[in-house]
PDB file of C-alpha atoms in Angstrom:
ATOM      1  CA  UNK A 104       0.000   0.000   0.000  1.00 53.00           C
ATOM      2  CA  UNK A 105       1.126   3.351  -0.956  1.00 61.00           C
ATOM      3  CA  UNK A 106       0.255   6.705   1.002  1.00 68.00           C
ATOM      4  CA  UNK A 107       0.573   9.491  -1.042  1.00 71.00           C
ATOM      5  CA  UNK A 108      -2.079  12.632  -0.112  1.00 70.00           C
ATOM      6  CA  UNK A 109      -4.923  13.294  -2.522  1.00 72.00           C
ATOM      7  CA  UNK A 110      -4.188  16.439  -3.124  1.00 70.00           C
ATOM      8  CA  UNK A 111       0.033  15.967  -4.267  1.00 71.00           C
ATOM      9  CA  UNK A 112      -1.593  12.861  -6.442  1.00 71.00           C
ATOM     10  CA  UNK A 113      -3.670  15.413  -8.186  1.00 70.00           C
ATOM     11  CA  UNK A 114      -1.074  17.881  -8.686  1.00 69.00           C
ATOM     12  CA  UNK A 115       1.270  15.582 -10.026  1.00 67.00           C
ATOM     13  CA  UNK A 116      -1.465  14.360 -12.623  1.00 65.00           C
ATOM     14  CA  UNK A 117      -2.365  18.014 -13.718  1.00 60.00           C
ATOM     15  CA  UNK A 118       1.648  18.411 -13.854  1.00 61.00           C
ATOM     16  CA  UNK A 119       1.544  21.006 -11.507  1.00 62.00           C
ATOM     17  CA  UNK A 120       4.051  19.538  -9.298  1.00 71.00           C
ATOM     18  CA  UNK A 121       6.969  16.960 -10.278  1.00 73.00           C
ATOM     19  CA  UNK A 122       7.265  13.619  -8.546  1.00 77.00           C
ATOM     20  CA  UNK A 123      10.631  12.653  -7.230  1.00 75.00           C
ATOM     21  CA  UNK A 124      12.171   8.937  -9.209  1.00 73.00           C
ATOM     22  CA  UNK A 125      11.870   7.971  -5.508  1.00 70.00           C
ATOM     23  CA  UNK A 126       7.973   8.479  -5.717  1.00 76.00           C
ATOM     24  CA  UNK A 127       7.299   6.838  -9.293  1.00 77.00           C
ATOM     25  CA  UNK A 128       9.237   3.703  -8.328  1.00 75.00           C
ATOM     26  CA  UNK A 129       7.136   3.382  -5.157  1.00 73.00           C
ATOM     27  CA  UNK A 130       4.261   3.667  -6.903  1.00 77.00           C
ATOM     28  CA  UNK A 131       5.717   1.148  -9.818  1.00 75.00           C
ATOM     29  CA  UNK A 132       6.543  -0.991  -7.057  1.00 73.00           C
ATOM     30  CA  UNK A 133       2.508  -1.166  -5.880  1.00 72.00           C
ATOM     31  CA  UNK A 134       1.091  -1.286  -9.260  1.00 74.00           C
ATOM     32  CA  UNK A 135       3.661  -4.535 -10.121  1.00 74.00           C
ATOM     33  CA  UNK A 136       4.733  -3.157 -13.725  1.00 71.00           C
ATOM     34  CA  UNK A 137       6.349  -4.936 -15.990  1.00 71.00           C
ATOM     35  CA  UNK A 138      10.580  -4.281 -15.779  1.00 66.00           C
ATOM     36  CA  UNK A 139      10.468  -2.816 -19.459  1.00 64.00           C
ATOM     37  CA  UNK A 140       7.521  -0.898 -18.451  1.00 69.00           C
ATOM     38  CA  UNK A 141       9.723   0.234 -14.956  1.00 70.00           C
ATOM     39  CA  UNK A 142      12.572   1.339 -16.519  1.00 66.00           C
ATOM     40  CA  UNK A 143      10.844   3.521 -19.056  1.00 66.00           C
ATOM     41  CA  UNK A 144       8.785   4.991 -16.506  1.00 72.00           C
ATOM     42  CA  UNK A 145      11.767   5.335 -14.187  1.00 71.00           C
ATOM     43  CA  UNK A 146      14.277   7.102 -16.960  1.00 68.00           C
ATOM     44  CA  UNK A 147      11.155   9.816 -17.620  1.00 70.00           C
ATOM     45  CA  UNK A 148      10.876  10.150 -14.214  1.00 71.00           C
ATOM     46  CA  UNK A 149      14.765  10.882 -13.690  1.00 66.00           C
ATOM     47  CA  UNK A 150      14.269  13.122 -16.248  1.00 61.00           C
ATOM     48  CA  UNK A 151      11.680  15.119 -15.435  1.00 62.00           C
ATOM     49  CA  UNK A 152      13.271  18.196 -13.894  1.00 60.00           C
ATOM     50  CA  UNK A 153      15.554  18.740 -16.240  1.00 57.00           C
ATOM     51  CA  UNK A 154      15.202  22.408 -18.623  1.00 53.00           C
ATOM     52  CA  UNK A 155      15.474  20.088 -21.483  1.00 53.00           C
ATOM     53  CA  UNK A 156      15.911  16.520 -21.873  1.00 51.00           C
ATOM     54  CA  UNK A 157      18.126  14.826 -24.417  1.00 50.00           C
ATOM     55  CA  UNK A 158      18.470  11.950 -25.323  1.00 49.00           C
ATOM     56  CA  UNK A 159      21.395  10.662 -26.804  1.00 43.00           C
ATOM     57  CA  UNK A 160      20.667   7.159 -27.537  1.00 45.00           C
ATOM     58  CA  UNK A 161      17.229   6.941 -29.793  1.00 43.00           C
ATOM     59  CA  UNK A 162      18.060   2.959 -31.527  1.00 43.00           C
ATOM     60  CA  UNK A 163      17.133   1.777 -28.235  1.00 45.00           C
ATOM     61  CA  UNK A 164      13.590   1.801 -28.953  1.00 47.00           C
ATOM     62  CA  UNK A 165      11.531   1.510 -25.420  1.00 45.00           C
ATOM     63  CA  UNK A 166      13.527   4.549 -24.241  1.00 54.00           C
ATOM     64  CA  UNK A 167      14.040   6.799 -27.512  1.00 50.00           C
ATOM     65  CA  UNK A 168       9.772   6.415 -28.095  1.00 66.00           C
ATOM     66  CA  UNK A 169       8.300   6.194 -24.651  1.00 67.00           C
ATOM     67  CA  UNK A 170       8.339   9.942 -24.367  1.00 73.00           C
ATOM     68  CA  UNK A 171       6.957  10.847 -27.910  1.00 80.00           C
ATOM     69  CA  UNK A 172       4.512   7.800 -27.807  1.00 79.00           C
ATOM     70  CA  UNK A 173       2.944   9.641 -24.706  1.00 80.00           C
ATOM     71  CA  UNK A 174       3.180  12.989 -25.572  1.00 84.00           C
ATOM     72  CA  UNK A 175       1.517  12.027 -28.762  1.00 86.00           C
ATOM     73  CA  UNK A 176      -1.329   9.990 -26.521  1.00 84.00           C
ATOM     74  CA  UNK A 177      -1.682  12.898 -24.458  1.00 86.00           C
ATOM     75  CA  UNK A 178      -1.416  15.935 -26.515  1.00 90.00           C
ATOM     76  CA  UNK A 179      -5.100  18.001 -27.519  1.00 93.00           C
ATOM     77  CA  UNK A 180      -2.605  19.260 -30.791  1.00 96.00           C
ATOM     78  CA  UNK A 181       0.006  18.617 -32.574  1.00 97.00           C
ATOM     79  CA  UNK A 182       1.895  21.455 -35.205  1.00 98.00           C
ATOM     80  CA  UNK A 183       4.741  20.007 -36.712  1.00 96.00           C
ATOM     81  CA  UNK A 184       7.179  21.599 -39.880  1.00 98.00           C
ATOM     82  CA  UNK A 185       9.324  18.826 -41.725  1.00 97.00           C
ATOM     83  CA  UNK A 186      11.714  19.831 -43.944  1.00 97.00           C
ATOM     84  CA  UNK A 187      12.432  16.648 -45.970  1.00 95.00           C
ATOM     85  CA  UNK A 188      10.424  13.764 -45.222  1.00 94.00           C
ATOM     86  CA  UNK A 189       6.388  13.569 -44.817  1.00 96.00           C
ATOM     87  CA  UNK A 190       5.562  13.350 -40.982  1.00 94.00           C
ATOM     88  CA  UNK A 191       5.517   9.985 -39.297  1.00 90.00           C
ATOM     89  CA  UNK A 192       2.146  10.101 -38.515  1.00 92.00           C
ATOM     90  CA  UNK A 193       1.509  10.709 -41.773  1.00 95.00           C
ATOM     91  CA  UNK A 194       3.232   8.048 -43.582  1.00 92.00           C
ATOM     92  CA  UNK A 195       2.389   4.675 -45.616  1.00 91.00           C
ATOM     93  CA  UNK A 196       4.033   1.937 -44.176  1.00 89.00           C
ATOM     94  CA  UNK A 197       6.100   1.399 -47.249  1.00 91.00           C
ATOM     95  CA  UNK A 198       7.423   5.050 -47.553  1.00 92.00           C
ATOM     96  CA  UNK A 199       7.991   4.618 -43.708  1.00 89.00           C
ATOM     97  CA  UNK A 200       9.824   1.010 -44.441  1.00 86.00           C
ATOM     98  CA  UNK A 201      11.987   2.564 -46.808  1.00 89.00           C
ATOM     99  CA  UNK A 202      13.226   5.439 -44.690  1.00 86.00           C
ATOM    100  CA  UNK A 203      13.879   2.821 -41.898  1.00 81.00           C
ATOM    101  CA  UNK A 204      15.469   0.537 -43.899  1.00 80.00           C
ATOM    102  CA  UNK A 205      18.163   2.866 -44.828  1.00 76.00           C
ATOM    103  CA  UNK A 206      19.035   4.677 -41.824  1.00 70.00           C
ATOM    104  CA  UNK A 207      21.529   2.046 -40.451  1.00 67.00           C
ATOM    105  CA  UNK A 208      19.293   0.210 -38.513  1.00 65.00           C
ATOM    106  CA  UNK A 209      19.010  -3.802 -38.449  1.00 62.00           C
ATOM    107  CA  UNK A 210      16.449  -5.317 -39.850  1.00 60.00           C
ATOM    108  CA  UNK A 211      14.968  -6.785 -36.633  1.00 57.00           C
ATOM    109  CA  UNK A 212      14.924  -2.912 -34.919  1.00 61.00           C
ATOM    110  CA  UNK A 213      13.781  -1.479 -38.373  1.00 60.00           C
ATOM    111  CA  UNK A 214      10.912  -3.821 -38.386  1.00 61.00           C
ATOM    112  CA  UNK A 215      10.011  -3.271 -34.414  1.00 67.00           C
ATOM    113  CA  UNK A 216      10.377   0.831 -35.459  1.00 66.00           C
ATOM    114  CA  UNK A 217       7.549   0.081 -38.320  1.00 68.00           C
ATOM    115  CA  UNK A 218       5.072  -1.051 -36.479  1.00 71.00           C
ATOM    116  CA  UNK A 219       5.411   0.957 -33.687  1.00 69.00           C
ATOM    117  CA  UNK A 220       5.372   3.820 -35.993  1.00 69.00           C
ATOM    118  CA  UNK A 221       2.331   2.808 -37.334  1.00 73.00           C
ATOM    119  CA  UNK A 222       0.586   2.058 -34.172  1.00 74.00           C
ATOM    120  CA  UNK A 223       1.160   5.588 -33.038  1.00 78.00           C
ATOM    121  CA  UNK A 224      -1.087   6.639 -36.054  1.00 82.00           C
ATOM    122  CA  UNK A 225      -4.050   5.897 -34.169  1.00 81.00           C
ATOM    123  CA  UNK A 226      -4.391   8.814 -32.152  1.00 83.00           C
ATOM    124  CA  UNK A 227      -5.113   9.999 -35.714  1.00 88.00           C
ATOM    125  CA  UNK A 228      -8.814   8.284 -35.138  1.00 84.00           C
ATOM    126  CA  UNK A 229     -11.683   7.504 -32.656  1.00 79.00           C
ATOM    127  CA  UNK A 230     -13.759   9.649 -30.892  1.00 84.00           C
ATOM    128  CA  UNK A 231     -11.862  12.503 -29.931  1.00 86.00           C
ATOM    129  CA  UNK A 232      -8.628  12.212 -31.729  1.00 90.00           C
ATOM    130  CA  UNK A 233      -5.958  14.759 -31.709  1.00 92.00           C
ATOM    131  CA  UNK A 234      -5.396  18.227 -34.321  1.00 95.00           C
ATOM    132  CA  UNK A 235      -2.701  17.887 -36.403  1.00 96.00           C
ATOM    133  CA  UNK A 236      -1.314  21.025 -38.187  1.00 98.00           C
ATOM    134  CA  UNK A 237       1.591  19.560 -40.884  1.00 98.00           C
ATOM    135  CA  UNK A 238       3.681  22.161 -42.346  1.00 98.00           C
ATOM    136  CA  UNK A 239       5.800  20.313 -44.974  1.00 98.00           C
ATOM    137  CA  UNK A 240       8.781  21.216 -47.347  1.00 98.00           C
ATOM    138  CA  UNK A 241       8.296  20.654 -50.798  1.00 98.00           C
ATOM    139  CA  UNK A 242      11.284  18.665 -50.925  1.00 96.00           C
ATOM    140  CA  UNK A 243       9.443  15.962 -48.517  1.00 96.00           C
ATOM    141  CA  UNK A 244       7.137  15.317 -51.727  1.00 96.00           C
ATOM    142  CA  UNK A 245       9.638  15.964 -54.225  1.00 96.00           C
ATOM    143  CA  UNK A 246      12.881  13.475 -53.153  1.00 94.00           C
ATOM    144  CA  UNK A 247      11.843   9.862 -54.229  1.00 94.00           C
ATOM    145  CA  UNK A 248      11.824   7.200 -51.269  1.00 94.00           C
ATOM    146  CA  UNK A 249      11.446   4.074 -52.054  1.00 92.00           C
ATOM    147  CA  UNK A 250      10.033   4.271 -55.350  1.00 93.00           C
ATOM    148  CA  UNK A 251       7.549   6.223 -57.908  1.00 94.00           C
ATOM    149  CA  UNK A 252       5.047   3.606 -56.786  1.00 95.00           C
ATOM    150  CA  UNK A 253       5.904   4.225 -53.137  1.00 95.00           C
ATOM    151  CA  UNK A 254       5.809   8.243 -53.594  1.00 96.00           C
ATOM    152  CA  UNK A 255       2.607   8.090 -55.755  1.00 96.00           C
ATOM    153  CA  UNK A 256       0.624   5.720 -52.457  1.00 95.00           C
ATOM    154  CA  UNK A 257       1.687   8.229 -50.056  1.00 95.00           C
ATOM    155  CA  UNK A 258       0.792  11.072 -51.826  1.00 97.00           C
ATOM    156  CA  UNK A 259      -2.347   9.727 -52.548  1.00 97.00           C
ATOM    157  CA  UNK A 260      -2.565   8.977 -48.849  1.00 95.00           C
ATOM    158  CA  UNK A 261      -2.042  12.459 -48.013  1.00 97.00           C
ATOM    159  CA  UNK A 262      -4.590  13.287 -49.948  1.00 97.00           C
ATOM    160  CA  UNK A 263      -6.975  11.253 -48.482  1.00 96.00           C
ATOM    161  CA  UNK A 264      -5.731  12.218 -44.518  1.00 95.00           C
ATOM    162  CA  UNK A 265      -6.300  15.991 -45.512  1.00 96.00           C
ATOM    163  CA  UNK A 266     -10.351  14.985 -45.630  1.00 96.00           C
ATOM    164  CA  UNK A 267     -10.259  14.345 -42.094  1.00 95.00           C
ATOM    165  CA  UNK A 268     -11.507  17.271 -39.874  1.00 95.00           C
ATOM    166  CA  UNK A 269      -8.738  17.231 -37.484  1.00 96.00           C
ATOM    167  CA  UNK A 270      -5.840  17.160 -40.021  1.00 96.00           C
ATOM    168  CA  UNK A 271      -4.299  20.024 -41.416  1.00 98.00           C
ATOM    169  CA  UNK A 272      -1.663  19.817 -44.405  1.00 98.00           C
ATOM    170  CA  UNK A 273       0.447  22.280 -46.307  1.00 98.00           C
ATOM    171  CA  UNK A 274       3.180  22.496 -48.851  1.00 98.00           C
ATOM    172  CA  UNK A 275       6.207  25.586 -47.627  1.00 98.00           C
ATOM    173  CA  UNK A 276       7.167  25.859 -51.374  1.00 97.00           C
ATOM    174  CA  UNK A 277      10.894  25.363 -52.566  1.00 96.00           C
ATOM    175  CA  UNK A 278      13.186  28.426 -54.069  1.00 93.00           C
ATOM    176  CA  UNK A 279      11.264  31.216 -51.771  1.00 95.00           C
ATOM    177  CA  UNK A 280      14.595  32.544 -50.250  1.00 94.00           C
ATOM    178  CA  UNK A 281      15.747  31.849 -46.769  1.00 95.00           C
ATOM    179  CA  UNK A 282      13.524  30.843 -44.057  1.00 94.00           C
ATOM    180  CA  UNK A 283      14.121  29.469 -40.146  1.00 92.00           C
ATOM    181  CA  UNK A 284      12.187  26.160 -41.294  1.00 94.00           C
ATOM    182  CA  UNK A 285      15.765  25.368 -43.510  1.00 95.00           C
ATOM    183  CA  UNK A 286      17.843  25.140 -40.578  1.00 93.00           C
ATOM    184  CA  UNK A 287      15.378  22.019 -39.486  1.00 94.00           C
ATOM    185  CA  UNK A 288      12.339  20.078 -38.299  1.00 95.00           C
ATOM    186  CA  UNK A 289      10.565  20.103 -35.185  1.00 97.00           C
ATOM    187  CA  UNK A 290       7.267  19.566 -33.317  1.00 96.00           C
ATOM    188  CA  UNK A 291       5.099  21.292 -31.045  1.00 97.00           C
ATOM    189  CA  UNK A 292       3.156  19.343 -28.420  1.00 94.00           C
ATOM    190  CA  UNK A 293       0.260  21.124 -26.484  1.00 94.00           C
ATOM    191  CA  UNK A 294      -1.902  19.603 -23.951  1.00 90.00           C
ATOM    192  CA  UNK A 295      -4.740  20.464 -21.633  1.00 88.00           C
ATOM    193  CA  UNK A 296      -3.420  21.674 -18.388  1.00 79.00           C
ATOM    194  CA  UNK A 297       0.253  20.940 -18.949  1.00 83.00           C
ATOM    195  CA  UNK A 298       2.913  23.431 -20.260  1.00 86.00           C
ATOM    196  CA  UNK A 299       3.627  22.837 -24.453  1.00 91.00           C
ATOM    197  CA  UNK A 300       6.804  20.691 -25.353  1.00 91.00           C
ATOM    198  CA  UNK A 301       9.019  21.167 -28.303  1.00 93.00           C
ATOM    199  CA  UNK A 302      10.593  18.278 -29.804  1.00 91.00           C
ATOM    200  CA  UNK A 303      13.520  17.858 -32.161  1.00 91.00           C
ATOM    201  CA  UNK A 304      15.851  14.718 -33.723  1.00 81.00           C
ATOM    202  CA  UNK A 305      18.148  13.604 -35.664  1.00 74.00           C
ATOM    203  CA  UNK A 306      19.972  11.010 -36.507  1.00 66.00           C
ATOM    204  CA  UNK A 307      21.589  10.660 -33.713  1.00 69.00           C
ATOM    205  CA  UNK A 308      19.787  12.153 -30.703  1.00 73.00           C
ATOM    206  CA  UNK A 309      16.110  13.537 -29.391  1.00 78.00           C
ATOM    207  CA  UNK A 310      15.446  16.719 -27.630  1.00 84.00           C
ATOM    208  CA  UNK A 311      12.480  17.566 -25.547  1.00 84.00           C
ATOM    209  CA  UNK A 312      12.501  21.403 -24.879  1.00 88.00           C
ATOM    210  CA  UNK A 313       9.675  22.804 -22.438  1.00 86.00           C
ATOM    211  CA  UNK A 314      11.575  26.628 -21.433  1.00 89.00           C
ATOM    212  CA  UNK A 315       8.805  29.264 -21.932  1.00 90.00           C
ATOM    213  CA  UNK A 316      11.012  31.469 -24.447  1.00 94.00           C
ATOM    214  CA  UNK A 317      11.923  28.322 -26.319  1.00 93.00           C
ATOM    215  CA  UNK A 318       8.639  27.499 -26.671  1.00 94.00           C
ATOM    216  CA  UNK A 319       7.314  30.708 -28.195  1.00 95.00           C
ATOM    217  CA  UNK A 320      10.279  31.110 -30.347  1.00 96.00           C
ATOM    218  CA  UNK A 321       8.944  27.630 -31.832  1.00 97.00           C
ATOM    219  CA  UNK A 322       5.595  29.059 -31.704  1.00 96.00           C
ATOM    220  CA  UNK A 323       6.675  32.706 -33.824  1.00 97.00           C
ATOM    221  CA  UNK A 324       8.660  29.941 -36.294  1.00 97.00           C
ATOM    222  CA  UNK A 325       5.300  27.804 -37.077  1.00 97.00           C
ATOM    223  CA  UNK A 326       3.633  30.789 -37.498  1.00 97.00           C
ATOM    224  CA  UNK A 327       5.992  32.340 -39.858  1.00 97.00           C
ATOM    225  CA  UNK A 328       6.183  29.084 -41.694  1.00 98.00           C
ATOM    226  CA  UNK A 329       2.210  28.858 -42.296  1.00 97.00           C
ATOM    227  CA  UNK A 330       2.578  32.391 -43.568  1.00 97.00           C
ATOM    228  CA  UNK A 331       4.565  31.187 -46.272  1.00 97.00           C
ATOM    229  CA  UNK A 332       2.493  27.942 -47.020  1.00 98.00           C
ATOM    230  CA  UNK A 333       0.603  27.133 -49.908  1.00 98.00           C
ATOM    231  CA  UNK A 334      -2.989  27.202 -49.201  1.00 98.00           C
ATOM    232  CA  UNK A 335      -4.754  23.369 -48.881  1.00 97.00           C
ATOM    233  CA  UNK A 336      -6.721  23.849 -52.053  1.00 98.00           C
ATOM    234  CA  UNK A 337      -2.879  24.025 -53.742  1.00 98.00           C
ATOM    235  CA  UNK A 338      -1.469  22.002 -51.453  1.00 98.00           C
ATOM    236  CA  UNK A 339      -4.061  19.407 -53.111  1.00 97.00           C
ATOM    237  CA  UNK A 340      -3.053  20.036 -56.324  1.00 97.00           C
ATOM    238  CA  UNK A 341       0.233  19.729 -56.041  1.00 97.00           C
ATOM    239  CA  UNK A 342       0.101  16.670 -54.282  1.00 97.00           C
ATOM    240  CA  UNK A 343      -2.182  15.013 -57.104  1.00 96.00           C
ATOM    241  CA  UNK A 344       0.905  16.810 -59.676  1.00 94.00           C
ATOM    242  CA  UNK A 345       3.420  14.415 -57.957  1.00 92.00           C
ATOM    243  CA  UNK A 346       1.254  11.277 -57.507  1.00 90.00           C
ATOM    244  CA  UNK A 347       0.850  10.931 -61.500  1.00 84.00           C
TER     245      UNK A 347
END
């Protein structure tokens, strides 16, 4: 039995107040997790009071997706700006199979990535699923992955996510001069009563950023970037240009 007050319970849950590791792994303890399931929990929870987290290790799958998986569960909307590759929520499993495939990762972790990947896609549906505002670079339609074939399903896939209410897609057009987006991606997680959380990756580490002014700089940049966005009705077209 674990005695924790009401009232800290129900801060920590609105994220008003931080649990210490010491905390979570009592209550991990009680509740008999799985050890996979533990040390996730226990690594965010280590975590947690850092400025910014970053994680340096992102082929070891359990740790490198817990995080985003939850955020992604969690989050009321998502606004994300990729430079060169369509959004992972976003993707057809064999454009997704085809970036995994070549980014130097075995074929058993490439395969665990793919469906895990494509799991997360389901906060896409149900009752009450989550807003998605995708601002993409026109080079993320453009560069061929995979194949014509492949390109031609996903944009045709695209095309059919943008009918959804909740889903918002548009092309940042190539050759229009320099812009923040070029320097890279990122996405912007905001929930209901928690602060928003920035996150960024590459090949070879995550970041989760939460500062206020790091935040709102994010914000200004997604802003800016839907200034310069093709509108849906020509993000449309375009899209049905490349899938021919």
């Amino acid at each position: 039995m674990v005695r924790i007050l009401p009232q800290l319970l129900s801060a920590w849950e609105k994220g008003q107040r931080v649990p210490r590791p010491e905390d979570v792994a009592r209550l991990l303890g009680a509740l008999r997790v799985d050890d996979v399931t533990y040390d996730r929990m226990m690594r965010l929870a280590r975590h947690a009071r850092d400025d910014n987290w970053l994680d340096s290790n992102p082929s070891d799958l359990p740790p490198a997706l817990s995080g985003i998986v939850e955020y992604e569960r969690t989050a009321t909307r998502i606004t994300n700006w990729e430079l060169a590759i369509v959004p992972g929520l976003l993707q057809t499993p064999d454009y997704a199979r085809a970036i995994l495939t070549n980014s130097e990762i075995d074929l058993p972790q490439a395969d665990t990535r793919l469906v895990a990947r494509l799991n997360r896609q389901g906060i896409l549906a149900g009752p009450d699923p989550v807003r998605i505002t995708s601002l993409v670079g026109e080079m993320a339609i453009r560069e061929e992955i995979g194949s014509a074939e492949v390109m031609s399903d996903q944009m045709d896939h695209l095309l059919t996510m943008m009918e959804r209410p909740n889903i918002s897609l548009r092309i940042v057009p190539a050759n229009i001069g320099y812009h923040p987006g070029l320097i890279g991606s990122f996405i912007l997680y905001e929930f209901a009563g928690m602060q928003p959380i920035v996150h960024l990756e590459n090949s070879h580490a995550t970041a989760f950023l939460h500062e206020d002014d790091v935040v709102r700089n994010y914000r200004r940049q997604a802003k800016l970037l839907a200034g310069k966005a093709l509108s849906e009705d020509d993000t449309r077209a375009m899209l049905r240009e490349v899938a021919r």
